[in-house]
XYZ file of C-alpha atoms in Angstrom:
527
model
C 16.004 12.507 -23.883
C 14.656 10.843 -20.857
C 10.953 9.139 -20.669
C 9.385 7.318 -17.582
C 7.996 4.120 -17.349
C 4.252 4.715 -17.006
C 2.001 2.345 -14.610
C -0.552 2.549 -11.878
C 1.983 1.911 -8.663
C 2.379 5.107 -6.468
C 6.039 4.071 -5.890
C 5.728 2.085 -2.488
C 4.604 -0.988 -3.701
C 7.039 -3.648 -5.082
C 5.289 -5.884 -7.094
C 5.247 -4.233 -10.426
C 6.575 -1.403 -12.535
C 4.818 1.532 -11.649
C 5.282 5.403 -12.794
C 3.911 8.878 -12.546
C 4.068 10.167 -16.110
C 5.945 13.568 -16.797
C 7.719 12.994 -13.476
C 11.528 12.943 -12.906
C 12.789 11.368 -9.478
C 16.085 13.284 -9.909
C 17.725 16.440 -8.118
C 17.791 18.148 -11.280
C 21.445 17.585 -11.385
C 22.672 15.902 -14.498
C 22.984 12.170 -14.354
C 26.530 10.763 -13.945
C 27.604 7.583 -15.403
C 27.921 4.454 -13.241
C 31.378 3.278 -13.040
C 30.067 -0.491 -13.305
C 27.337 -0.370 -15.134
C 27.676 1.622 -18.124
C 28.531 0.385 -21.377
C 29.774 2.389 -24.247
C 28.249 -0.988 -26.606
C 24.588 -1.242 -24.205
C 21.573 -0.815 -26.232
C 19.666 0.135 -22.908
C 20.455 3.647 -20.867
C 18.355 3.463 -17.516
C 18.357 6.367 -15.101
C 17.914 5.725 -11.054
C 18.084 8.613 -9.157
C 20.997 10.376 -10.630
C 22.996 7.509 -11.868
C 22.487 6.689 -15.486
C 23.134 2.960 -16.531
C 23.451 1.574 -19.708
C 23.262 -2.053 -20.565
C 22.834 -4.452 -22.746
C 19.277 -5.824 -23.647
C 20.163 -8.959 -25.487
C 21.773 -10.017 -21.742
C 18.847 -9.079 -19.809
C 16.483 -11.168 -22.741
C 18.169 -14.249 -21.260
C 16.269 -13.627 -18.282
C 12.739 -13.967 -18.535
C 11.179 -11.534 -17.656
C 7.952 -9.073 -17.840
C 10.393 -6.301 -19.019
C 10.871 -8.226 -22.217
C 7.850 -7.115 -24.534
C 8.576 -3.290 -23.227
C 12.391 -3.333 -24.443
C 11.330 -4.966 -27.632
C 8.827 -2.278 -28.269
C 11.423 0.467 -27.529
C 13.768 -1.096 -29.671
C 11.589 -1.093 -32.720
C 12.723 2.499 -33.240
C 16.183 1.596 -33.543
C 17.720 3.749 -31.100
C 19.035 3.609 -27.512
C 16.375 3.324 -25.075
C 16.637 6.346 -21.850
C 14.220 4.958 -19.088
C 13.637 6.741 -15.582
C 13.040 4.209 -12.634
C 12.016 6.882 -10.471
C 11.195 4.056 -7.322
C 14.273 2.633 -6.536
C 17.826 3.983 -5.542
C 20.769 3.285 -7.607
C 22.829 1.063 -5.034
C 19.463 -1.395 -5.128
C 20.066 -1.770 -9.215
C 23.447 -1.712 -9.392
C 23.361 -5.103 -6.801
C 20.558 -6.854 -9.717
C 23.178 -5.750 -12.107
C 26.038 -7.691 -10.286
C 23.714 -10.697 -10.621
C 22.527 -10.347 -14.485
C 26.282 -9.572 -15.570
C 28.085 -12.023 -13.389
C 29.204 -15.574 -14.828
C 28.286 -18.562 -12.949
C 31.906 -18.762 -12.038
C 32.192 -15.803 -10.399
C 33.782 -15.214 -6.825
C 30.805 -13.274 -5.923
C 28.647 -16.359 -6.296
C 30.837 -18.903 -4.533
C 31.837 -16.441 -1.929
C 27.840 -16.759 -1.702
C 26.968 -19.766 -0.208
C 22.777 -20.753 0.670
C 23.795 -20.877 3.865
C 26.042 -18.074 5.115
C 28.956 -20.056 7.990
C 28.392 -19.338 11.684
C 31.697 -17.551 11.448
C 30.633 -14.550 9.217
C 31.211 -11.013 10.337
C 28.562 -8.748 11.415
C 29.770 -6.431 8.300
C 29.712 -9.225 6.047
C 26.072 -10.406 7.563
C 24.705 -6.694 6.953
C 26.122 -6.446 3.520
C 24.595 -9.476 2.135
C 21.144 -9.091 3.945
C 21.151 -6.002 1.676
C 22.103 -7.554 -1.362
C 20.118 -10.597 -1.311
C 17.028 -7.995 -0.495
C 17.805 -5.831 -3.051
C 18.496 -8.963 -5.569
C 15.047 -10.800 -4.793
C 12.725 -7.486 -4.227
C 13.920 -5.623 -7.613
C 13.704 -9.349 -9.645
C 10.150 -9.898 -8.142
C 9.571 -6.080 -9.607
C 10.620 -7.103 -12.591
C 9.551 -10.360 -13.397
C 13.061 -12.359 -13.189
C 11.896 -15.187 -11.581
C 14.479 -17.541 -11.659
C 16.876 -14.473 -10.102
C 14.345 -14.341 -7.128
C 14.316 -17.916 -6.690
C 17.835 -17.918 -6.571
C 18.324 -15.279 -3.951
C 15.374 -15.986 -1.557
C 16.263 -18.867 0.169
C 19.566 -17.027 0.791
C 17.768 -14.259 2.177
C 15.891 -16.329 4.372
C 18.196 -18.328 5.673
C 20.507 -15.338 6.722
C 17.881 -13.553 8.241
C 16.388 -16.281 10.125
C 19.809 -17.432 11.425
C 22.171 -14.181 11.921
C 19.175 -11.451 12.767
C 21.342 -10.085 15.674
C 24.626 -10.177 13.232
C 22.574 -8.418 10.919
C 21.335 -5.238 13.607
C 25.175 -5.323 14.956
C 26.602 -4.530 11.432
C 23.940 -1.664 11.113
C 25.612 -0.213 14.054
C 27.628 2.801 12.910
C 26.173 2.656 9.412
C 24.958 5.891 7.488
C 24.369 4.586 4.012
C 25.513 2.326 1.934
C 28.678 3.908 0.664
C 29.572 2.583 4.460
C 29.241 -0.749 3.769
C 31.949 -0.756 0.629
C 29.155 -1.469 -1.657
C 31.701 -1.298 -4.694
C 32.560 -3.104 -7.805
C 32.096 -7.336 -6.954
C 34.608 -8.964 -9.047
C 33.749 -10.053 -12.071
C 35.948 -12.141 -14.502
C 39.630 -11.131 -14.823
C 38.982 -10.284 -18.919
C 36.129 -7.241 -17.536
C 38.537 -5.601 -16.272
C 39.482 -3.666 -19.559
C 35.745 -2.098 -19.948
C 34.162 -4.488 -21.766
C 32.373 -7.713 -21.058
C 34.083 -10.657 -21.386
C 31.100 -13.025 -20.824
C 27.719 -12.278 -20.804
C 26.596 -15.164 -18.786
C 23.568 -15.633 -16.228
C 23.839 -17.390 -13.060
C 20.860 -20.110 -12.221
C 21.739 -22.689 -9.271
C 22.920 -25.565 -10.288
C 23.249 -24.538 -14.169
C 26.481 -24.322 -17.126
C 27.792 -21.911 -18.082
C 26.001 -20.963 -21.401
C 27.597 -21.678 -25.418
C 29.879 -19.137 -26.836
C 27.307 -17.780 -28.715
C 25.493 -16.672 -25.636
C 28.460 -15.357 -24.096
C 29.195 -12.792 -26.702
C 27.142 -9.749 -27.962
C 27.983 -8.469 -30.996
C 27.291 -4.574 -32.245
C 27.552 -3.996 -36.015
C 27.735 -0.719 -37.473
C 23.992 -0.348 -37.841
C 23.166 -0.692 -34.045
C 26.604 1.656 -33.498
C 24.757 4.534 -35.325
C 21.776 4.392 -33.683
C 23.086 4.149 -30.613
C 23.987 7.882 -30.967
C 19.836 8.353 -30.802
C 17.353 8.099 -28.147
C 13.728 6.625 -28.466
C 10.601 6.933 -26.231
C 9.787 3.850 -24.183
C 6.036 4.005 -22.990
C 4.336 1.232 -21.136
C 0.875 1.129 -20.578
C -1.505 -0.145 -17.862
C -2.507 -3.138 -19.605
C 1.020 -4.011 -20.104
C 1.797 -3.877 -16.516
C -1.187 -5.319 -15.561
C -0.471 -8.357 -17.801
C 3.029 -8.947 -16.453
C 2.278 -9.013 -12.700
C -0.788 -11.412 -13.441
C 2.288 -13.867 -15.374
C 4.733 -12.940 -12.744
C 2.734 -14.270 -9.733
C 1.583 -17.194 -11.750
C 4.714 -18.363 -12.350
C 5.980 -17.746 -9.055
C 3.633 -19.716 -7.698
C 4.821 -22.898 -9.610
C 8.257 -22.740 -9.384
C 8.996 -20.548 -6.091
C 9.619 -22.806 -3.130
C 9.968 -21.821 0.480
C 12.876 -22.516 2.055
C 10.938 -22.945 5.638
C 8.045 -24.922 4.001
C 8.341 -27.693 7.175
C 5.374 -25.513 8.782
C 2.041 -26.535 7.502
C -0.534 -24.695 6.003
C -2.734 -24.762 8.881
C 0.013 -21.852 10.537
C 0.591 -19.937 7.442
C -3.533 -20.076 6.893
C -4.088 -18.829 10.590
C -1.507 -15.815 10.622
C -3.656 -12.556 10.420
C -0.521 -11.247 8.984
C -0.117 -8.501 11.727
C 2.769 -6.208 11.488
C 5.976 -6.974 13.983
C 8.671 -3.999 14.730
C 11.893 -2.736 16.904
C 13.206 -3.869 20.815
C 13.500 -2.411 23.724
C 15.602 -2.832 26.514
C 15.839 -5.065 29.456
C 14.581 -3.642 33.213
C 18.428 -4.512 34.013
C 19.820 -2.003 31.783
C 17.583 0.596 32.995
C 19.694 3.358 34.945
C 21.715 2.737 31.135
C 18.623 3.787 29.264
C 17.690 6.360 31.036
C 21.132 7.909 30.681
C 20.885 8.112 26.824
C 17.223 9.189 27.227
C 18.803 12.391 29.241
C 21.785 12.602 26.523
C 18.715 12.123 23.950
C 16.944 14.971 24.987
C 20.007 17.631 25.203
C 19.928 17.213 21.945
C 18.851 19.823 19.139
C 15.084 20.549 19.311
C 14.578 21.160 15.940
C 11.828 20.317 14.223
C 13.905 19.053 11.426
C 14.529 15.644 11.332
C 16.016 12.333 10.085
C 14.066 10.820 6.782
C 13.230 7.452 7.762
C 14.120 6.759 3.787
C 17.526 8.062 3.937
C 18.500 5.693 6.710
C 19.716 2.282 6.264
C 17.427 1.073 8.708
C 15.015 1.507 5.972
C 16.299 -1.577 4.292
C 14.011 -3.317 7.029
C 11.058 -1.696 6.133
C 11.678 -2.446 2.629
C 12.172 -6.182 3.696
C 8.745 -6.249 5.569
C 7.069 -4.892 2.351
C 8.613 -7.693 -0.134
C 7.701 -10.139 2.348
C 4.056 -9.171 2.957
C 4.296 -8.661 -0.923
C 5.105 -12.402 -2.212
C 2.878 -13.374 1.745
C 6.271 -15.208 3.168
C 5.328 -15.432 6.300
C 8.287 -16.753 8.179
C 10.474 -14.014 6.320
C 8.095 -11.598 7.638
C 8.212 -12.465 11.491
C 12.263 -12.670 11.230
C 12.987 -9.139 9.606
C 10.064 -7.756 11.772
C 11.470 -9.093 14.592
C 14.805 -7.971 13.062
C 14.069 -4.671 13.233
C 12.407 -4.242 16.835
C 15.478 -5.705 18.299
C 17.752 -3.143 16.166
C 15.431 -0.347 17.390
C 16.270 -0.706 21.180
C 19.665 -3.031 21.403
C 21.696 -2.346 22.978
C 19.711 1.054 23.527
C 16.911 2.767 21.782
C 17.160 4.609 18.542
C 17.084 8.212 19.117
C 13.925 9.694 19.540
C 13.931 11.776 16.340
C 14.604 8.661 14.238
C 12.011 6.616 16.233
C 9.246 9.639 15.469
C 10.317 9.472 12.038
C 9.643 5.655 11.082
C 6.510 6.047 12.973
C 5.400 8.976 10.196
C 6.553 6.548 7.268
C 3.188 7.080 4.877
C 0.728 4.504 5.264
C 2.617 2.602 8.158
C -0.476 2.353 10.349
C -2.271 1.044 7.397
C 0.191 -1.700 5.995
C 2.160 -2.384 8.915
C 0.214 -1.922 12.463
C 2.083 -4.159 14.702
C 5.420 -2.135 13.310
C 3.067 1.104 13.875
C 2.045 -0.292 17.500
C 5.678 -1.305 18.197
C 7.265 2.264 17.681
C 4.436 3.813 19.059
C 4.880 1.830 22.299
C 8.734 2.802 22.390
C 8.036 6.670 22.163
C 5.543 6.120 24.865
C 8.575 4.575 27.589
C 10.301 7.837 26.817
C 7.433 10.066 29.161
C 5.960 13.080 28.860
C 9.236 15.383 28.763
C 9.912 13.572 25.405
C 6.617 14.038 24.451
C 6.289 17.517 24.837
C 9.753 18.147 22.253
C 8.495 20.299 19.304
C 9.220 17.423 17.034
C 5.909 15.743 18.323
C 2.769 17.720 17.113
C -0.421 18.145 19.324
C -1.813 15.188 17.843
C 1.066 12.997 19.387
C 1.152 14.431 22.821
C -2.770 13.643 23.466
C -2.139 10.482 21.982
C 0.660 9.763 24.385
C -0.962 11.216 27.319
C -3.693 9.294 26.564
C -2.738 5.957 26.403
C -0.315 6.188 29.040
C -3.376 6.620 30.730
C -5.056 3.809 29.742
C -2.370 1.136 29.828
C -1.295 1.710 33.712
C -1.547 -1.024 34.347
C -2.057 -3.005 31.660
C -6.096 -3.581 30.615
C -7.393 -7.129 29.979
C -8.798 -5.709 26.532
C -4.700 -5.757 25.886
C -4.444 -9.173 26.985
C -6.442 -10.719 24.276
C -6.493 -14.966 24.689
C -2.733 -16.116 23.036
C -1.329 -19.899 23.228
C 2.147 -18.322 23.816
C 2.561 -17.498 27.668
C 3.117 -13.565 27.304
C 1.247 -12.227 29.849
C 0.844 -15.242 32.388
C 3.832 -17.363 33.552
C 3.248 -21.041 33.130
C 4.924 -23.354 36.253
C 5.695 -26.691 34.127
C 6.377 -27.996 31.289
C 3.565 -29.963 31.071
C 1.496 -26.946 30.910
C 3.548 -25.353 28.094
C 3.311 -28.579 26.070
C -0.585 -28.384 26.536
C -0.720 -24.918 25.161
C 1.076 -25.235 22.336
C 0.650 -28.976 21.047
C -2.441 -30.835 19.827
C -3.395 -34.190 18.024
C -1.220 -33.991 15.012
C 1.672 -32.852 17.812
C 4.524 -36.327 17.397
C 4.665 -37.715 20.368
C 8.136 -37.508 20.335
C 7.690 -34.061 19.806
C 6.089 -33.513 23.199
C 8.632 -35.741 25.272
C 11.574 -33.988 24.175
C 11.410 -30.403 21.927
C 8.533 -28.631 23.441
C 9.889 -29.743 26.892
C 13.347 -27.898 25.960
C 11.758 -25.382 24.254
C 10.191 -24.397 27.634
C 13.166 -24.183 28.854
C 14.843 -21.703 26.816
C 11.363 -19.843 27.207
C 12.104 -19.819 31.299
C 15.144 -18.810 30.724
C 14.332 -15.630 28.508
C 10.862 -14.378 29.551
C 11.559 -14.900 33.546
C 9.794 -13.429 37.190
C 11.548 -10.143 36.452
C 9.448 -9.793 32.946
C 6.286 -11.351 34.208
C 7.166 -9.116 37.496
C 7.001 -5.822 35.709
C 3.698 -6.847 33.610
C 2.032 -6.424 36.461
C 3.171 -3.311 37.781
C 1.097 -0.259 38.141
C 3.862 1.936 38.306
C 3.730 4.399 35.002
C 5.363 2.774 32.236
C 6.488 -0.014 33.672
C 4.088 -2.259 32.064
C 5.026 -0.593 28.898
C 9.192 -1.098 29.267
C 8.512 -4.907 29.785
C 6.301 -4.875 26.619
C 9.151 -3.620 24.641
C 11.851 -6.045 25.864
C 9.683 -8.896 24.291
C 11.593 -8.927 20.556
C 14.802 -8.860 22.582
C 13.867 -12.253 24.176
C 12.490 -13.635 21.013
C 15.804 -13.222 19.349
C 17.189 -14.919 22.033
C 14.451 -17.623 22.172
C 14.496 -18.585 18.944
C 18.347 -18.571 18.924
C 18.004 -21.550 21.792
C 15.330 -23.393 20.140
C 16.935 -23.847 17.114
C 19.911 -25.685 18.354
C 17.481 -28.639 19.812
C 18.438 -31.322 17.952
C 15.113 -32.191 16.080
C 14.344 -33.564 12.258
C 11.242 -32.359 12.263
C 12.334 -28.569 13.339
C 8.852 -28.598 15.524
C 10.408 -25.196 17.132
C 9.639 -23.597 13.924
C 6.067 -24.854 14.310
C 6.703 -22.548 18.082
C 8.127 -20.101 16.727
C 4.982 -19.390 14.338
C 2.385 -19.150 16.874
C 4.461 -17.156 19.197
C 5.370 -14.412 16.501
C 1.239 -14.447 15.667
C 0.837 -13.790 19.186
C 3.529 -11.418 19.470
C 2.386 -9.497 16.026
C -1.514 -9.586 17.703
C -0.404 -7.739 20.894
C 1.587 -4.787 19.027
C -1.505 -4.585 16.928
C -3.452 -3.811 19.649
C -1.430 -1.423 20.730
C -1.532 1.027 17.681
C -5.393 1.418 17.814
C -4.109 2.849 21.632
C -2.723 5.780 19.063
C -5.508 8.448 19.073
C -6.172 12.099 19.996
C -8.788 12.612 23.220
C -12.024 13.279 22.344
């Protein structure tokens, strides 16, 4: 018999264990049994999505964690506990799984390195974005702190250093069966069903006594394994847990980009920051696959934006706005605008659904403004597809409207140079330093840092800004993550202890995040 977790969270959120009672997530379809993950000696069968698990308790005990007190209570029964985790998909547990089962010798870990070699594959880059996400958002769910803390810094590190890797190994990807998300070797001795050593992995730690290896069952535990108990949780429980949960990740979390100071993580409204578009030069390109786009099927029926891997993004922007990383949050934001229109634009139907993900406009408006302004480059012959509902179209109409050319209500006072070209370096140090700025600082990485900004955001960009031409404007705006990327990429090799272009790098992303803010209030029906 199967029971869900009960809680307060509607399913979107990650920060704690949240459930619908008398709900079931699955197809109806009986659950199959993992082929990693399922123990005939567990004490613990968990269902995600059709995928039943069953593990073993005592191993996830040597985790702390806010699950704790809710498997003892189920266990006080004496049977085998059957939990639904109706919010998650089964490839997302079955990478925290890899991590709570594998010894600290394991290949997987030193194959694993905090920070991933210039030389990795775009596969490889894709592959562990995805399982470091999975690894840190599901431990933060669940309370594992010292699993989070370990994967984090990985997580940020890869995204803030091989972003474009990343969006080039999502090419060609449908799910994750794509990326050979399969069995990650464990020691030689699993290999005959059983586990050899149940042994948790914590930076820097040995691996644990013999007596923590091992689990035995006796015959007691193997007869009631044969029965199933009812695991409830209440409110209070969960309520309790996340209160622990963030206090102790306060103490002991530490960002891995902590050289920015307060005063830029204090100042970020926190705006919302997705998808790319393409350059003016590639136009005749673009408008190609626009034509190819729109030859298309008309249906009405389209793509889930959950049921694409591009979703993993999304899912990134939510754990980072969750545990407030800001730095994380600009780099997979700006992550996924560049994957949405390099080396061309998703197609429209996938575009039109991420822009209907519940709540985006809500959680996420730069990511809602950013979308929004890529459907609007497309023009009205897009915009009048039946995929788009009335709604859209005067939307659309309307703001096309209303940003040819581009209003000075858009151009809302920034420090970073967006809409107004700067002629010196002088001037660019003057915008962007002050009297804390090092002095060596000014004389040597804002003065390069200028020039990689010349060099990315030049007279063609500021050129079309200005244009009055329909959507021209609009095209330039959506080239702007593009030359980020590429901005950032140049920064960061100036030779600096201080990394002052991360201290950049911060107020241009607020900036950046502020203008496709804007834009999403542009998203309304005429009245």
């Amino acid at each position: 018999m199967s029971q869900d977790i009960t809680g307060t969270n509607n399913g979107s959120d990650i920060g704690s264990l949240a459930f619908g009672k008398d709900e079931e997530p699955s197809t109806g379809r009986e659950p199959l049994r993992d082929s990693q993950y399922y123990f005939e000696d567990g004490s613990l069968n968990l269902r995600v999505e059709d995928t039943l698990f069953k593990v073993h308790t005592s191993l996830l005990k040597l985790r702390p964690s806010d699950l704790e007190g809710k498997f003892e209570c189920g266990n006080s029964t004496g049977g085998v506990e059957n939990v639904i985790i109706p919010t998650i998909k089964a490839a997302q547990f079955r990478n925290l799984m890899q991590v709570i089962y594998c010894p600290p010798s394991d290949k997987l870990f030193l194959s694993l390195p905090a920070i991933p070699s210039d030389g990795i594959e775009e596969k490889d880059a894709l592959k562990q974005f995805i399982f470091y996400l999975d690894v840190t958002s599901l431990a933060h769910q669940f309370g594992m702190h010292d699993v989070e803390k370990w994967a984090k810094p990985r997580l940020q590190s890869l995204v803030h250093m091989f972003g474009r890797k990343i969006s080039r190994g999502l090419d060609g990807v449908s799910n994750d069966d794509d990326l050979g998300f399969g069995p990650m070797t464990r020691a030689e001795a699993d290999n005959s069903g059983g586990i050899a050593e149940h042994a948790t992995y914590e930076e820097g730690s040995r691996a644990p006594e013999a007596d923590e290896n091992h689990m035995e069952v006796d015959d007691e535990d193997e007869e009631s394994s044969k029965e199933d108990s009812v695991l409830e949780v209440s409110d209070e429980d969960e309520d309790e847990g996340e209160a622990k949960g963030k206090a102790k990740d306060d103490k002991n979390s530490k960002n891995s980009h902590e050289s920015l100071s307060e005063e830029d993580s204090e100042s970020d409204d926190d705006y919302s920051y997705s998808g790319q578009s393409s350059d003016g030069d590639d136009g005749s390109e673009e408008e190609d696959m626009k034509d190819l786009d729109a030859k298309k099927d008309d249906s009405t029926q389209m793509i889930k934006a959950e049921d694409s891997p591009i979703f993993r993004l999304i899912d990134g922007i939510w754990y980072a706005g969750e545990i407030s990383d800001i730095l994380l949050l600009h780099d997979i934001r700006n992550l996924l605008q560049y994957h949405c229109t390099s080396p061309n634009y998703l197609p429209v139907d996938l575009l039109l659904s991420f822009l209907r993900v519940p709540n985006l406009r809500e959680r996420d408006p730069p990511t809602f403004g950013f979308l929004f302004l890529l459907l609007l480059d497309h023009g009205h012959k897009t915009w009048n597809r039946p995929m788009f509902t009335q709604t859209d179209r005067m939307a659309f109409f309307s703001a096309q409207s209303y940003l040819t050319p581009l209003p000075d209500s858009l151009k809302a006072p920034s420090t970073s140079p967006l809409f107004k070209k700067l002629g010196s370096a002088k001037k660019f140090v003057e915008k962007f330093s002050n009297n804390s700025t090092l002095d060596s600082a000014v004389q040597k990485c804002y003065r390069e840092a200028f020039s990689c900004w010349r060099q990315e955001f030049d007279d063609t960009y500021y050129e079309n800004l200005g244009s009055s031409e329909p959507l021209v404007a609009i095209k330039a705006l959506g080239t702007i993550p593009r030359r980020r990327l590429s901005f950032s990429e140049g920064a960061r090799s100036i030779e600096c202890d201080h990394r002052c272009y991360l201290r950049l790098l911060g107020q241009i992303d607020r900036d950046i995040q502020g203008l496709y803010a804007r834009l999403a209030e542009y998203y309304q029906p005429i009245n």
